[in-house]
Amino acid sequence: MRRAMAEAEVGDDYYGDDPTVRALEEETAEVLGKEAALFVPTGSMGNEVAVAVHTKPGDVIALDAQAHMITVEERAVVGLLRRRFQELAGDRGRLDAQVVQRALEAHDVRPAMLEAENTFNRHSGSIYDLDALRSLGALAASVGARFHLDGARLWNASAATGVPAASYAACADSVMVCYSKGLGAPIGSAVAGSAAFVKEARSARRMFGGGMRQVGIVAAGARHALRHHRDRLVDDHRRARRLAEALAEMGAFQIDPLEVETNIVMARAARQPDRVPAFVESASRHGARILAFGGPGAFRAITHLDVDDADLERAIVALRAAVAETWGTPS
Ligand SMILES: *Cc1c(COP(=O)(O)O)cnc(C)c1O
């Protein structure tokens, strides 16, 4: 990946003249089955660009209450762009079209945009059923809303189910994907959709200050990741399940290993949840880096391409030691 970046041919992407960025955008659009794609520096900017194109100030965006667009991007979407959220309750983040329809009727709102996240970050990488996503697309169309898919980890959903990324993407008007999460590129995301959408998205990206210059160096890393790092995601998923099973055996956590289908492992302290920050700190000292995340008493662990089987076993040993140090050995 570093060699591809060093050798990348570049141009001024602000004017659409960087051949490496163009190639990445074309390959991404092809994998997603969309007419076009636009390279953006972060997934957050990709989502914001979609919001800017699909909606106008005062418009309502309907989405699960735990969605990244709310938990992380609210200051951009509400604060800067002046859109409003209609919070919905999904099943581990996954929206059901009938439930959404009833909620919209009950609150008497007409959203301009519906948003879904696949896989769902704050619910240990839960995966959308393809038919459920299709129904959401149909519902959005029937109420005159645009449907945006936050696919920061769409590659993980695909690897876990065998459903092509393009099949998920086909449900939505626009889709955001990250090269920088599971795929392991240092920087970069994309938004994809119709050619008309991407033309407007290019202008919206400029508004956010995301029009970059000789960015082919970065795009080359993303292109390498797109080509070479998708097939290996199943290894991350297998290791995440193994980690979840090991955590369940430690007796200190609420966790259902069967809910771990992709690369995100989330657990909650079974007792003394206020000690989770100390647990995270202890785990780090023992050599396993995890994150206090998902509310009080919860934490998240991620498997990724820099963690092999031996690393994972070392992490499990470290976490076991941290459990003993934090909560003592179970009696
Ligand atoms: C990480 C993430 C994003 C945003 O990506 P950044 O590159 O960190 O801005 C968007 N949606 C979800 C679900 C994510 O996990």
Short mmCIF file of C-alpha atoms and ligand atoms in Angstrom, two decimals:
data_model
loop_
_atom_site.label_atom_id
_atom_site.label_comp_id
_atom_site.label_asym_id
_atom_site.label_seq_id
_atom_site.Cartn_x
_atom_site.Cartn_y
_atom_site.Cartn_z
CA MET A 1 0.00 0.00 0.00
CA ARG A 2 2.80 2.41 0.89
CA ARG A 3 4.54 1.63 -2.41
CA ALA A 4 1.33 2.28 -4.37
CA MET A 5 1.02 5.60 -2.57
CA ALA A 6 4.62 6.58 -3.24
CA GLU A 7 4.32 5.74 -6.92
CA ALA A 8 0.87 7.27 -7.47
CA GLU A 9 0.37 9.50 -10.48
CA VAL A 10 -1.27 12.76 -9.34
CA GLY A 11 -2.98 15.88 -10.68
CA ASP A 12 -5.15 18.65 -9.23
CA ASP A 13 -8.28 16.93 -7.97
CA TYR A 14 -9.93 20.28 -7.18
CA TYR A 15 -10.41 20.45 -10.96
CA GLY A 16 -11.04 16.70 -11.34
CA ASP A 17 -7.60 16.21 -12.88
CA ASP A 18 -6.07 13.59 -10.59
CA PRO A 19 -5.93 10.29 -12.51
CA THR A 20 -5.52 8.14 -9.37
CA VAL A 21 -8.54 9.71 -7.68
CA ARG A 22 -10.54 9.29 -10.88
CA ALA A 23 -9.60 5.63 -11.09
CA LEU A 24 -10.54 5.08 -7.45
CA GLU A 25 -13.89 6.82 -7.96
CA GLU A 26 -14.64 4.75 -11.05
CA GLU A 27 -13.72 1.46 -9.40
CA THR A 28 -15.75 2.35 -6.31
CA ALA A 29 -18.80 3.29 -8.38
CA GLU A 30 -18.48 -0.02 -10.21
CA VAL A 31 -18.23 -2.11 -7.03
CA LEU A 32 -21.26 -0.27 -5.64
CA GLY A 33 -23.24 -0.47 -8.89
CA LYS A 34 -23.73 3.31 -8.95
CA GLU A 35 -23.19 5.73 -11.85
CA ALA A 36 -20.50 7.71 -10.06
CA ALA A 37 -18.61 8.19 -6.82
CA LEU A 38 -16.77 11.05 -5.15
CA PHE A 39 -13.67 10.74 -2.96
CA VAL A 40 -13.98 12.56 0.39
CA PRO A 41 -11.44 12.86 3.22
CA THR A 42 -13.74 11.38 5.90
CA GLY A 43 -16.92 9.37 6.18
CA SER A 44 -18.47 12.18 8.18
CA MET A 45 -17.93 14.58 5.29
CA GLY A 46 -19.41 11.98 2.95
CA ASN A 47 -22.59 11.86 5.03
CA GLU A 48 -22.72 15.66 5.33
CA VAL A 49 -22.31 16.01 1.57
CA ALA A 50 -25.27 13.65 1.05
CA VAL A 51 -27.35 15.66 3.53
CA ALA A 52 -26.43 18.91 1.76
CA VAL A 53 -27.46 17.50 -1.64
CA HIS A 54 -30.64 15.66 -0.60
CA THR A 55 -32.13 18.21 1.81
CA LYS A 56 -32.42 21.92 2.59
CA PRO A 57 -32.45 23.89 5.88
CA GLY A 58 -35.43 22.99 8.08
CA ASP A 59 -35.88 19.57 6.46
CA VAL A 60 -36.31 16.44 8.57
CA ILE A 61 -33.97 13.43 8.40
CA ALA A 62 -35.44 10.22 9.87
CA LEU A 63 -32.96 7.72 11.36
CA ASP A 64 -32.21 5.46 14.31
CA ALA A 65 -31.50 7.42 17.50
CA GLN A 66 -28.08 5.76 17.89
CA ALA A 67 -26.94 6.45 14.31
CA HIS A 68 -23.46 7.88 13.78
CA MET A 69 -25.12 10.81 12.02
CA ILE A 70 -26.68 11.75 15.38
CA THR A 71 -24.12 10.62 17.93
CA VAL A 72 -21.13 12.11 16.12
CA GLU A 73 -22.39 14.36 13.32
CA GLU A 74 -25.22 16.25 15.00
CA ARG A 75 -23.22 19.47 15.29
CA ALA A 76 -22.65 19.45 11.54
CA VAL A 77 -26.12 18.34 10.44
CA VAL A 78 -28.17 20.34 12.95
CA GLY A 79 -25.71 23.03 14.01
CA LEU A 80 -24.16 23.95 10.67
CA LEU A 81 -26.65 22.69 8.10
CA ARG A 82 -29.80 23.45 10.15
CA ARG A 83 -31.54 20.16 9.37
CA ARG A 84 -33.69 18.41 12.01
CA PHE A 85 -33.69 14.80 13.16
CA GLN A 86 -36.67 12.50 13.62
CA GLU A 87 -35.26 9.83 15.91
CA LEU A 88 -36.52 6.29 15.34
CA ALA A 89 -36.08 3.07 17.29
CA GLY A 90 -34.52 0.22 15.32
CA ASP A 91 -33.78 -3.37 16.26
CA ARG A 92 -30.14 -3.03 17.29
CA GLY A 93 -30.10 0.01 15.01
CA ARG A 94 -31.84 -1.64 12.08
CA LEU A 95 -35.03 0.12 11.02
CA ASP A 96 -38.14 -1.73 9.97
CA ALA A 97 -40.18 -0.07 7.22
CA GLN A 98 -43.55 -0.69 8.89
CA VAL A 99 -42.32 0.60 12.27
CA VAL A 100 -40.86 3.67 10.55
CA GLN A 101 -44.08 4.32 8.64
CA ARG A 102 -46.15 4.14 11.84
CA ALA A 103 -43.72 6.45 13.67
CA LEU A 104 -43.81 9.00 10.87
CA GLU A 105 -47.61 8.95 10.89
CA ALA A 106 -47.74 9.19 14.71
CA HIS A 107 -45.43 12.22 14.71
CA ASP A 108 -47.01 13.63 11.57
CA VAL A 109 -43.62 14.25 9.93
CA ARG A 110 -42.66 14.14 6.29
CA PRO A 111 -38.94 13.48 6.18
CA ALA A 112 -36.90 14.72 3.22
CA MET A 113 -34.36 12.01 3.88
CA LEU A 114 -34.28 8.56 5.45
CA GLU A 115 -30.93 7.27 6.70
CA ALA A 116 -29.80 3.74 7.55
CA GLU A 117 -26.44 2.44 8.80
CA ASN A 118 -25.05 -0.92 7.63
CA THR A 119 -23.33 -2.35 9.60
CA PHE A 120 -24.53 -0.53 12.70
CA ASN A 121 -21.62 0.78 14.74
CA ARG A 122 -23.17 1.19 18.20
CA HIS A 123 -24.87 -2.21 18.13
CA SER A 124 -21.78 -4.37 17.63
CA GLY A 125 -21.84 -4.20 13.85
CA SER A 126 -25.35 -5.55 13.29
CA ILE A 127 -26.16 -6.30 9.65
CA TYR A 128 -29.23 -5.25 7.71
CA ASP A 129 -31.31 -7.88 6.06
CA LEU A 130 -31.33 -7.05 2.34
CA ASP A 131 -35.14 -7.22 2.07
CA ALA A 132 -35.52 -4.90 5.07
CA LEU A 133 -33.24 -2.39 3.38
CA ARG A 134 -35.22 -2.72 0.14
CA SER A 135 -38.45 -2.04 2.02
CA LEU A 136 -36.93 1.08 3.53
CA GLY A 137 -35.96 2.27 0.07
CA ALA A 138 -39.49 1.68 -1.16
CA LEU A 139 -40.94 3.50 1.86
CA ALA A 140 -38.63 6.49 1.31
CA ALA A 141 -39.70 6.68 -2.33
CA SER A 142 -43.38 6.43 -1.38
CA VAL A 143 -43.13 9.43 0.98
CA GLY A 144 -40.98 11.46 -1.40
CA ALA A 145 -37.80 11.15 0.70
CA ARG A 146 -34.25 10.38 -0.42
CA PHE A 147 -32.65 7.31 1.10
CA HIS A 148 -29.02 7.54 2.20
CA LEU A 149 -27.02 4.53 3.35
CA ASP A 150 -24.18 5.08 5.82
CA GLY A 151 -21.98 2.22 4.70
CA ALA A 152 -18.84 3.05 6.67
CA ARG A 153 -18.65 -0.74 7.15
CA LEU A 154 -20.67 -1.90 4.17
CA TRP A 155 -17.71 -4.07 3.14
CA ASN A 156 -18.05 -5.96 6.43
CA ALA A 157 -21.76 -6.56 5.85
CA SER A 158 -20.95 -7.92 2.40
CA ALA A 159 -18.12 -10.14 3.57
CA ALA A 160 -20.27 -11.58 6.37
CA THR A 161 -23.35 -12.33 4.27
CA GLY A 162 -22.03 -12.82 0.76
CA VAL A 163 -24.54 -10.20 -0.42
CA PRO A 164 -22.69 -7.96 -2.93
CA ALA A 165 -22.12 -4.38 -1.76
CA ALA A 166 -23.94 -3.31 -4.92
CA SER A 167 -27.11 -5.11 -3.80
CA TYR A 168 -27.18 -3.17 -0.53
CA ALA A 169 -26.31 0.06 -2.37
CA ALA A 170 -29.09 -0.52 -4.91
CA CYS A 171 -31.65 0.04 -2.13
CA ALA A 172 -30.51 3.63 -1.59
CA ASP A 173 -30.20 6.85 -3.59
CA SER A 174 -26.75 7.44 -2.17
CA VAL A 175 -24.22 5.45 -0.19
CA MET A 176 -21.16 6.43 1.82
CA VAL A 177 -18.31 3.92 2.20
CA CYS A 178 -15.03 4.14 4.15
CA TYR A 179 -11.65 2.89 2.95
CA SER A 180 -10.20 3.82 6.31
CA LYS A 181 -12.10 1.49 8.63
CA GLY A 182 -11.92 -2.27 8.09
CA LEU A 183 -10.18 -1.89 4.74
CA GLY A 184 -7.16 -0.38 6.46
CA ALA A 185 -6.33 2.61 4.24
CA PRO A 186 -4.85 5.51 6.20
CA ILE A 187 -7.38 8.07 4.95
CA GLY A 188 -10.50 8.33 2.84
CA SER A 189 -14.14 7.62 2.12
CA ALA A 190 -16.49 8.03 -0.82
CA VAL A 191 -20.09 8.90 -1.56
CA ALA A 192 -21.74 7.27 -4.54
CA GLY A 193 -25.00 7.70 -6.39
CA SER A 194 -26.35 8.94 -9.71
CA ALA A 195 -24.17 11.10 -11.93
CA ALA A 196 -26.40 14.09 -11.09
CA PHE A 197 -26.02 13.42 -7.36
CA VAL A 198 -22.24 13.21 -7.61
CA LYS A 199 -22.06 16.43 -9.61
CA GLU A 200 -23.86 18.26 -6.81
CA ALA A 201 -21.88 16.37 -4.20
CA ARG A 202 -18.65 17.68 -5.74
CA SER A 203 -19.86 21.22 -5.22
CA ALA A 204 -21.04 20.46 -1.66
CA ARG A 205 -17.63 18.94 -0.88
CA ARG A 206 -16.02 22.26 -1.86
CA MET A 207 -18.38 24.06 0.53
CA PHE A 208 -17.03 21.91 3.38
CA GLY A 209 -13.43 22.63 2.35
CA GLY A 210 -12.98 19.08 1.09
CA GLY A 211 -11.74 19.91 -2.42
CA MET A 212 -8.18 18.62 -2.24
CA ARG A 213 -5.28 19.02 -4.64
CA GLN A 214 -2.67 16.30 -5.40
CA VAL A 215 -4.63 13.80 -3.32
CA GLY A 216 -3.86 10.82 -5.57
CA ILE A 217 -1.19 9.84 -3.04
CA VAL A 218 -3.97 9.19 -0.55
CA ALA A 219 -6.38 7.73 -3.10
CA ALA A 220 -3.73 5.16 -4.11
CA GLY A 221 -3.82 3.72 -0.59
CA ALA A 222 -7.61 3.58 -0.69
CA ARG A 223 -7.49 1.90 -4.10
CA HIS A 224 -5.07 -0.72 -2.83
CA ALA A 225 -7.39 -1.36 0.14
CA LEU A 226 -10.46 -1.65 -2.09
CA ARG A 227 -8.71 -4.17 -4.33
CA HIS A 228 -6.86 -6.28 -1.77
CA HIS A 229 -8.43 -5.97 1.67
CA ARG A 230 -12.10 -6.85 1.20
CA ASP A 231 -11.75 -10.62 0.98
CA ARG A 232 -9.83 -10.84 4.23
CA LEU A 233 -12.59 -9.22 6.33
CA VAL A 234 -14.01 -12.68 7.07
CA ASP A 235 -10.86 -13.32 9.15
CA ASP A 236 -11.62 -10.24 11.25
CA HIS A 237 -15.17 -11.53 11.76
CA ARG A 238 -14.01 -14.97 12.83
CA ARG A 239 -11.59 -13.40 15.33
CA ALA A 240 -14.26 -11.03 16.67
CA ARG A 241 -16.55 -14.00 17.36
CA ARG A 242 -13.69 -15.81 19.11
CA LEU A 243 -13.05 -12.70 21.23
CA ALA A 244 -16.76 -12.42 22.10
CA GLU A 245 -16.86 -16.06 23.19
CA ALA A 246 -13.75 -15.56 25.33
CA LEU A 247 -15.27 -12.44 26.95
CA ALA A 248 -18.49 -14.35 27.67
CA GLU A 249 -16.47 -17.05 29.45
CA MET A 250 -14.79 -14.50 31.74
CA GLY A 251 -18.06 -14.14 33.66
CA ALA A 252 -17.75 -10.37 34.11
CA PHE A 253 -19.76 -9.16 31.13
CA GLN A 254 -23.16 -9.09 29.49
CA ILE A 255 -22.49 -10.19 25.94
CA ASP A 256 -24.14 -12.45 23.38
CA PRO A 257 -21.42 -13.83 21.10
CA LEU A 258 -24.04 -14.74 18.49
CA GLU A 259 -24.73 -11.02 18.00
CA VAL A 260 -21.13 -10.58 16.86
CA GLU A 261 -21.37 -11.14 13.11
CA THR A 262 -18.73 -8.69 11.89
CA ASN A 263 -15.64 -7.02 13.38
CA ILE A 264 -17.18 -5.12 16.31
CA VAL A 265 -17.38 -6.63 19.78
CA MET A 266 -19.37 -4.76 22.41
CA ALA A 267 -19.92 -5.82 26.00
CA ARG A 268 -21.28 -4.34 29.20
CA ALA A 269 -19.99 -4.88 32.73
CA ALA A 270 -22.22 -7.36 34.56
CA ARG A 271 -21.52 -5.56 37.86
CA GLN A 272 -19.85 -2.33 39.01
CA PRO A 273 -20.18 -0.62 35.61
CA ASP A 274 -18.37 2.44 36.98
CA ARG A 275 -15.16 0.40 36.91
CA VAL A 276 -15.13 0.06 33.12
CA PRO A 277 -12.76 3.03 32.62
CA ALA A 278 -10.33 1.37 35.07
CA PHE A 279 -10.78 -1.92 33.17
CA VAL A 280 -9.97 -0.21 29.86
CA GLU A 281 -6.87 1.34 31.42
CA SER A 282 -5.78 -1.99 32.92
CA ALA A 283 -6.33 -3.78 29.59
CA SER A 284 -4.14 -1.20 27.87
CA ARG A 285 -1.35 -1.75 30.42
CA HIS A 286 -1.60 -5.49 29.76
CA GLY A 287 -1.38 -4.87 26.00
CA ALA A 288 -4.99 -4.87 24.69
CA ARG A 289 -6.37 -1.58 23.48
CA ILE A 290 -10.16 -1.25 23.76
CA LEU A 291 -12.52 1.71 24.02
CA ALA A 292 -15.08 2.73 26.67
CA PHE A 293 -17.94 3.20 24.20
CA GLY A 294 -21.69 2.64 23.90
CA GLY A 295 -22.89 4.18 27.16
CA PRO A 296 -22.04 3.74 30.86
CA GLY A 297 -20.51 0.36 31.63
CA ALA A 298 -20.00 -0.55 27.96
CA PHE A 299 -16.86 -0.96 25.90
CA ARG A 300 -15.95 -1.83 22.33
CA ALA A 301 -13.19 -3.93 20.80
CA ILE A 302 -12.44 -4.08 17.09
CA THR A 303 -10.59 -6.71 15.10
CA HIS A 304 -8.70 -5.45 12.06
CA LEU A 305 -5.95 -6.25 9.61
CA ASP A 306 -3.14 -5.56 12.08
CA VAL A 307 -4.45 -8.21 14.51
CA ASP A 308 -3.66 -11.82 13.59
CA ASP A 309 -4.64 -15.01 15.43
CA ALA A 310 -1.64 -14.88 17.76
CA ASP A 311 -2.29 -11.19 18.55
CA LEU A 312 -5.89 -12.02 19.37
CA GLU A 313 -4.88 -14.75 21.82
CA ARG A 314 -2.49 -12.32 23.49
CA ALA A 315 -5.32 -9.78 23.73
CA ILE A 316 -7.57 -12.36 25.40
CA VAL A 317 -4.89 -13.11 27.99
CA ALA A 318 -4.50 -9.37 28.61
CA LEU A 319 -8.25 -8.86 28.99
CA ARG A 320 -8.50 -11.77 31.42
CA ALA A 321 -5.75 -10.21 33.53
CA ALA A 322 -7.53 -6.85 33.40
CA VAL A 323 -10.80 -8.45 34.54
CA ALA A 324 -9.04 -10.00 37.55
CA GLU A 325 -7.34 -6.71 38.36
CA THR A 326 -10.57 -4.70 38.05
CA TRP A 327 -13.25 -6.94 39.49
CA GLY A 328 -11.27 -9.71 41.20
CA THR A 329 -11.65 -13.39 40.37
CA PRO A 330 -15.30 -14.55 40.36
CA SER A 331 -16.16 -16.57 43.47
C1 LIG B 1 -16.60 6.05 11.31
C2 LIG B 1 -17.99 6.20 10.87
C3 LIG B 1 -18.39 7.27 10.07
C4 LIG B 1 -17.51 8.46 9.73
O1 LIG B 1 -16.26 8.19 9.32
P1 LIG B 1 -15.05 9.20 9.65
O2 LIG B 1 -14.10 8.89 8.56
O3 LIG B 1 -14.57 8.83 11.03
O4 LIG B 1 -15.56 10.60 9.60
C5 LIG B 1 -19.69 7.32 9.64
N1 LIG B 1 -20.56 6.35 9.97
C6 LIG B 1 -20.23 5.31 10.75
C7 LIG B 1 -21.23 4.28 11.05
C8 LIG B 1 -18.94 5.20 11.23
O5 LIG B 1 -18.63 4.17 12.03
#
